[in-house]
């Protein structure tokens, strides 16, 4: 089957002004020698010692990049700008949920803040290689904290500010953090989310945490343990916080951060990324695919707690010397034109968001958008899940006024940078993610390991290593091998299904494993199930994703109740609240079925396919492996 969809051709002026105009030539060149391509890109950044080897694949699939080189991502994201006129341009514009609250930082000021936070961490005994857990909302301090860790060679582990205490506890313990950086609370639609209280519950049983740094944000009352907790603004007054702080030069392969993400089991995976390759990957892809220039005002709406926030809110734009815009609030509070108002007011040029946000805003109608002058926009972007053609067209026609290319970016926490996307000079197909990035090749495979021809759906794999690939799973190299490299030796298994069309454009269908994307958030069904069975009323539970008009997927749970419990509206509400409390409000199930029995194979595996068919009222298909 070929795809007879619309194709949007970019305007000649976009092609002429882009970093990458002749994309076909560059694609061919990078394909012929990916390692040489990446070496050329790496030369755009500073290294205090050059590499001996660009790619060391001797221990594959534990690939190493730029071995022997010394660098630090902060040298490139902050320090090098200080020696140029860029030192006085804005690095960060921050607007609170209450949009009267605005804080701005030039590169010079950003550096001062990062030095201060780094000095504090050093005074607390944080050393190279130590992991620091960061549990902060979308406020400037999350930039300072991440960059401060990187600056002194410590490893940050950012935990999304919506996770609950058990999930946070699991991530703190897994990384053995001695220091946690948090805030008193965060604003969500006018209400305070009690972050400090969640941290208190999370660290109660953490054997490793010695210090908790608390940023004052919502000014709410919080309990402070005088032996463990410190207000950040008080620490900043101390002599320990003052003075210069050198950026430590680290090995290119030294870890920069770990980031937990959901997989097929209840235990989240801690993805490891390094300084050298990650900076090359994020710098290059943002430059090519969003044509980012230093005069751009770049707004990525993702939370820094996810990979999109790491790569394309914090590191990528700063590496490119752009101005980053960050907003604490969501898309519809207090009115559904808050975001459009901000684009107009701050002259945003590049706007990168998620299909779920677009679909949410679309429902409020065009008038909210048309009220605002969005003519500063020159490029739009999408990430997190497939964008349906209808949402694509609305984004393109209404938000972009028909003149901005949309860069749909397919990638993962594991890949660190875009893998399948477009550059602005390429023709666009609404609903297709695009082509493998320069230096990458992708294929679609069948169960037996054969590459499938164009048009056929199968398992999406990536063929070439790339600089910002994860290096391993923290303290779990075997799981790294099993999850990503075992099914098709030599090929990276993405976990997604896709098809490739005749023109080489890739259409992503969705996850093939027990991971669901709900409003762009990655949630493991096993995490939801283990949260459910920790409730006394639940004997057994199975969670699946069902298509949802706005969220992309919704979470549907089939539950066997414990003896003595009956299904009721109240119980459903209790179970939803329970999942929100032990895992996260983002993982709240949308619907429940209460049953006596779950469909299982003879070996005891839940047949999710059958649950899905039942929930959707479809044919249950082949039931020969069902246990009875
Ligand atoms: C960046 C990010 C990764 C999974 C991935 C895929 C889905 C991400 C997408 C997309 C279609 C896109 N995904 N971007 N699907 N089109 N543009 O989202 O990372 O949270 O690790 O999720 O998200 O299923 O495998 P992460």
PDB file of N, CA, C and O in Angstrom, residues 104-144:
ATOM      1  N   UNK A 104      14.158  36.892  33.715  1.00  0.00           N
ATOM      2  CA  UNK A 104      14.986  36.724  32.518  1.00  0.00           C
ATOM      3  C   UNK A 104      16.454  36.639  32.907  1.00  0.00           C
ATOM      4  O   UNK A 104      16.878  37.241  33.892  1.00  0.00           O
ATOM      5  N   UNK A 105      17.211  35.902  32.124  1.00  0.00           N
ATOM      6  CA  UNK A 105      18.636  35.700  32.400  1.00  0.00           C
ATOM      7  C   UNK A 105      19.419  35.813  31.101  1.00  0.00           C
ATOM      8  O   UNK A 105      19.113  35.088  30.141  1.00  0.00           O
ATOM      9  N   UNK A 106      20.395  36.680  31.080  1.00  0.00           N
ATOM     10  CA  UNK A 106      21.328  36.681  29.956  1.00  0.00           C
ATOM     11  C   UNK A 106      22.233  35.460  30.119  1.00  0.00           C
ATOM     12  O   UNK A 106      22.240  34.823  31.186  1.00  0.00           O
ATOM     13  N   UNK A 107      23.026  35.157  29.100  1.00  0.00           N
ATOM     14  CA  UNK A 107      23.988  34.056  29.271  1.00  0.00           C
ATOM     15  C   UNK A 107      24.924  34.356  30.438  1.00  0.00           C
ATOM     16  O   UNK A 107      25.296  33.472  31.214  1.00  0.00           O
ATOM     17  N   UNK A 108      25.278  35.629  30.583  1.00  0.00           N
ATOM     18  CA  UNK A 108      26.162  36.040  31.679  1.00  0.00           C
ATOM     19  C   UNK A 108      25.498  35.761  33.027  1.00  0.00           C
ATOM     20  O   UNK A 108      26.107  35.192  33.941  1.00  0.00           O
ATOM     21  N   UNK A 109      24.219  36.114  33.142  1.00  0.00           N
ATOM     22  CA  UNK A 109      23.497  35.892  34.398  1.00  0.00           C
ATOM     23  C   UNK A 109      23.235  34.404  34.634  1.00  0.00           C
ATOM     24  O   UNK A 109      23.311  33.929  35.771  1.00  0.00           O
ATOM     25  N   UNK A 110      22.949  33.688  33.563  1.00  0.00           N
ATOM     26  CA  UNK A 110      22.727  32.244  33.704  1.00  0.00           C
ATOM     27  C   UNK A 110      23.981  31.592  34.292  1.00  0.00           C
ATOM     28  O   UNK A 110      23.913  30.777  35.212  1.00  0.00           O
ATOM     29  N   UNK A 111      25.131  32.002  33.772  1.00  0.00           N
ATOM     30  CA  UNK A 111      26.381  31.444  34.272  1.00  0.00           C
ATOM     31  C   UNK A 111      26.562  31.723  35.761  1.00  0.00           C
ATOM     32  O   UNK A 111      26.966  30.850  36.525  1.00  0.00           O
ATOM     33  N   UNK A 112      26.213  32.940  36.167  1.00  0.00           N
ATOM     34  CA  UNK A 112      26.345  33.292  37.597  1.00  0.00           C
ATOM     35  C   UNK A 112      25.451  32.384  38.454  1.00  0.00           C
ATOM     36  O   UNK A 112      25.874  31.890  39.491  1.00  0.00           O
ATOM     37  N   UNK A 113      24.246  32.154  37.993  1.00  0.00           N
ATOM     38  CA  UNK A 113      23.319  31.288  38.746  1.00  0.00           C
ATOM     39  C   UNK A 113      23.835  29.846  38.804  1.00  0.00           C
ATOM     40  O   UNK A 113      23.706  29.175  39.822  1.00  0.00           O
ATOM     41  N   UNK A 114      24.361  29.391  37.686  1.00  0.00           N
ATOM     42  CA  UNK A 114      24.856  28.009  37.636  1.00  0.00           C
ATOM     43  C   UNK A 114      26.069  27.863  38.563  1.00  0.00           C
ATOM     44  O   UNK A 114      26.195  26.872  39.303  1.00  0.00           O
ATOM     45  N   UNK A 115      26.932  28.850  38.540  1.00  0.00           N
ATOM     46  CA  UNK A 115      28.111  28.800  39.430  1.00  0.00           C
ATOM     47  C   UNK A 115      27.679  28.736  40.888  1.00  0.00           C
ATOM     48  O   UNK A 115      28.218  27.975  41.691  1.00  0.00           O
ATOM     49  N   UNK A 116      26.670  29.540  41.216  1.00  0.00           N
ATOM     50  CA  UNK A 116      26.205  29.580  42.599  1.00  0.00           C
ATOM     51  C   UNK A 116      25.661  28.213  43.042  1.00  0.00           C
ATOM     52  O   UNK A 116      26.013  27.711  44.102  1.00  0.00           O
ATOM     53  N   UNK A 117      24.821  27.645  42.199  1.00  0.00           N
ATOM     54  CA  UNK A 117      24.256  26.327  42.547  1.00  0.00           C
ATOM     55  C   UNK A 117      25.375  25.279  42.602  1.00  0.00           C
ATOM     56  O   UNK A 117      25.375  24.412  43.480  1.00  0.00           O
ATOM     57  N   UNK A 118      26.331  25.381  41.697  1.00  0.00           N
ATOM     58  CA  UNK A 118      27.437  24.414  41.679  1.00  0.00           C
ATOM     59  C   UNK A 118      28.276  24.551  42.953  1.00  0.00           C
ATOM     60  O   UNK A 118      28.695  23.550  43.551  1.00  0.00           O
ATOM     61  N   UNK A 119      28.505  25.780  43.379  1.00  0.00           N
ATOM     62  CA  UNK A 119      29.262  25.992  44.623  1.00  0.00           C
ATOM     63  C   UNK A 119      28.550  25.355  45.814  1.00  0.00           C
ATOM     64  O   UNK A 119      29.188  24.741  46.678  1.00  0.00           O
ATOM     65  N   UNK A 120      27.255  25.516  45.856  1.00  0.00           N
ATOM     66  CA  UNK A 120      26.469  24.935  46.954  1.00  0.00           C
ATOM     67  C   UNK A 120      26.588  23.403  46.934  1.00  0.00           C
ATOM     68  O   UNK A 120      26.821  22.762  47.960  1.00  0.00           O
ATOM     69  N   UNK A 121      26.450  22.832  45.761  1.00  0.00           N
ATOM     70  CA  UNK A 121      26.531  21.365  45.668  1.00  0.00           C
ATOM     71  C   UNK A 121      27.907  20.867  46.101  1.00  0.00           C
ATOM     72  O   UNK A 121      28.041  19.880  46.825  1.00  0.00           O
ATOM     73  N   UNK A 122      28.926  21.615  45.665  1.00  0.00           N
ATOM     74  CA  UNK A 122      30.296  21.200  46.055  1.00  0.00           C
ATOM     75  C   UNK A 122      30.458  21.256  47.572  1.00  0.00           C
ATOM     76  O   UNK A 122      31.040  20.367  48.184  1.00  0.00           O
ATOM     77  N   UNK A 123      29.911  22.334  48.156  1.00  0.00           N
ATOM     78  CA  UNK A 123      30.036  22.490  49.613  1.00  0.00           C
ATOM     79  C   UNK A 123      29.302  21.363  50.351  1.00  0.00           C
ATOM     80  O   UNK A 123      29.649  21.028  51.480  1.00  0.00           O
ATOM     81  N   UNK A 124      28.307  20.783  49.700  1.00  0.00           N
ATOM     82  CA  UNK A 124      27.588  19.660  50.322  1.00  0.00           C
ATOM     83  C   UNK A 124      28.293  18.337  50.082  1.00  0.00           C
ATOM     84  O   UNK A 124      27.770  17.270  50.436  1.00  0.00           O
ATOM     85  N   UNK A 125      29.424  18.405  49.451  1.00  0.00           N
ATOM     86  CA  UNK A 125      30.202  17.186  49.245  1.00  0.00           C
ATOM     87  C   UNK A 125      29.883  16.434  47.973  1.00  0.00           C
ATOM     88  O   UNK A 125      30.292  15.290  47.808  1.00  0.00           O
ATOM     89  N   UNK A 126      29.148  17.063  47.073  1.00  0.00           N
ATOM     90  CA  UNK A 126      28.850  16.379  45.801  1.00  0.00           C
ATOM     91  C   UNK A 126      30.116  16.361  44.943  1.00  0.00           C
ATOM     92  O   UNK A 126      30.739  17.403  44.730  1.00  0.00           O
ATOM     93  N   UNK A 127      30.501  15.202  44.502  1.00  0.00           N
ATOM     94  CA  UNK A 127      31.723  15.032  43.718  1.00  0.00           C
ATOM     95  C   UNK A 127      31.399  14.455  42.346  1.00  0.00           C
ATOM     96  O   UNK A 127      30.296  13.952  42.116  1.00  0.00           O
ATOM     97  N   UNK A 128      32.414  14.486  41.483  1.00  0.00           N
ATOM     98  CA  UNK A 128      32.281  13.919  40.144  1.00  0.00           C
ATOM     99  C   UNK A 128      31.718  12.490  40.227  1.00  0.00           C
ATOM    100  O   UNK A 128      32.178  11.699  41.054  1.00  0.00           O
ATOM    101  N   UNK A 129      30.725  12.220  39.413  1.00  0.00           N
ATOM    102  CA  UNK A 129      30.156  10.868  39.375  1.00  0.00           C
ATOM    103  C   UNK A 129      29.005  10.646  40.349  1.00  0.00           C
ATOM    104  O   UNK A 129      28.239   9.695  40.193  1.00  0.00           O
ATOM    105  N   UNK A 130      28.857  11.513  41.362  1.00  0.00           N
ATOM    106  CA  UNK A 130      27.726  11.357  42.289  1.00  0.00           C
ATOM    107  C   UNK A 130      26.420  11.691  41.573  1.00  0.00           C
ATOM    108  O   UNK A 130      26.381  12.610  40.746  1.00  0.00           O
ATOM    109  N   UNK A 131      25.352  10.993  41.951  1.00  0.00           N
ATOM    110  CA  UNK A 131      24.051  11.285  41.339  1.00  0.00           C
ATOM    111  C   UNK A 131      23.257  12.225  42.255  1.00  0.00           C
ATOM    112  O   UNK A 131      23.167  12.007  43.458  1.00  0.00           O
ATOM    113  N   UNK A 132      22.716  13.287  41.670  1.00  0.00           N
ATOM    114  CA  UNK A 132      21.869  14.233  42.404  1.00  0.00           C
ATOM    115  C   UNK A 132      20.459  14.119  41.829  1.00  0.00           C
ATOM    116  O   UNK A 132      20.278  14.204  40.612  1.00  0.00           O
ATOM    117  N   UNK A 133      19.474  13.910  42.697  1.00  0.00           N
ATOM    118  CA  UNK A 133      18.093  13.848  42.202  1.00  0.00           C
ATOM    119  C   UNK A 133      17.486  15.244  42.189  1.00  0.00           C
ATOM    120  O   UNK A 133      17.585  15.988  43.177  1.00  0.00           O
ATOM    121  N   UNK A 134      16.898  15.605  41.068  1.00  0.00           N
ATOM    122  CA  UNK A 134      16.276  16.920  40.911  1.00  0.00           C
ATOM    123  C   UNK A 134      14.775  16.707  40.742  1.00  0.00           C
ATOM    124  O   UNK A 134      14.340  16.019  39.812  1.00  0.00           O
ATOM    125  N   UNK A 135      14.010  17.274  41.661  1.00  0.00           N
ATOM    126  CA  UNK A 135      12.551  17.137  41.613  1.00  0.00           C
ATOM    127  C   UNK A 135      12.001  18.554  41.700  1.00  0.00           C
ATOM    128  O   UNK A 135      11.670  19.056  42.757  1.00  0.00           O
ATOM    129  N   UNK A 136      11.991  19.227  40.570  1.00  0.00           N
ATOM    130  CA  UNK A 136      11.639  20.643  40.521  1.00  0.00           C
ATOM    131  C   UNK A 136      10.581  20.892  39.451  1.00  0.00           C
ATOM    132  O   UNK A 136      10.543  20.181  38.435  1.00  0.00           O
ATOM    133  N   UNK A 137       9.766  21.906  39.634  1.00  0.00           N
ATOM    134  CA  UNK A 137       8.804  22.255  38.587  1.00  0.00           C
ATOM    135  C   UNK A 137       9.474  23.052  37.467  1.00  0.00           C
ATOM    136  O   UNK A 137      10.695  23.236  37.471  1.00  0.00           O
ATOM    137  N   UNK A 138       8.667  23.525  36.524  1.00  0.00           N
ATOM    138  CA  UNK A 138       9.213  24.320  35.407  1.00  0.00           C
ATOM    139  C   UNK A 138       9.519  25.725  35.875  1.00  0.00           C
ATOM    140  O   UNK A 138       8.767  26.661  35.619  1.00  0.00           O
ATOM    141  N   UNK A 139      10.623  25.858  36.588  1.00  0.00           N
ATOM    142  CA  UNK A 139      11.093  27.172  37.043  1.00  0.00           C
ATOM    143  C   UNK A 139      12.583  27.268  36.696  1.00  0.00           C
ATOM    144  O   UNK A 139      13.227  26.232  36.471  1.00  0.00           O
ATOM    145  N   UNK A 140      13.138  28.477  36.636  1.00  0.00           N
ATOM    146  CA  UNK A 140      14.527  28.603  36.187  1.00  0.00           C
ATOM    147  C   UNK A 140      15.515  27.743  36.966  1.00  0.00           C
ATOM    148  O   UNK A 140      16.522  27.283  36.418  1.00  0.00           O
ATOM    149  N   UNK A 141      15.230  27.507  38.247  1.00  0.00           N
ATOM    150  CA  UNK A 141      16.174  26.725  39.055  1.00  0.00           C
ATOM    151  C   UNK A 141      16.407  25.324  38.499  1.00  0.00           C
ATOM    152  O   UNK A 141      17.430  24.706  38.797  1.00  0.00           O
ATOM    153  N   UNK A 142      15.471  24.806  37.699  1.00  0.00           N
ATOM    154  CA  UNK A 142      15.733  23.469  37.152  1.00  0.00           C
ATOM    155  C   UNK A 142      16.858  23.538  36.114  1.00  0.00           C
ATOM    156  O   UNK A 142      17.677  22.626  35.996  1.00  0.00           O
ATOM    157  N   UNK A 143      16.932  24.638  35.384  1.00  0.00           N
ATOM    158  CA  UNK A 143      18.086  24.848  34.498  1.00  0.00           C
ATOM    159  C   UNK A 143      19.373  24.924  35.319  1.00  0.00           C
ATOM    160  O   UNK A 143      20.375  24.286  34.997  1.00  0.00           O
ATOM    161  N   UNK A 144      19.334  25.760  36.365  1.00  0.00           N
ATOM    162  CA  UNK A 144      20.552  25.959  37.168  1.00  0.00           C
ATOM    163  C   UNK A 144      21.011  24.624  37.747  1.00  0.00           C
ATOM    164  O   UNK A 144      22.203  24.310  37.759  1.00  0.00           O
TER     165      UNK A 144
END
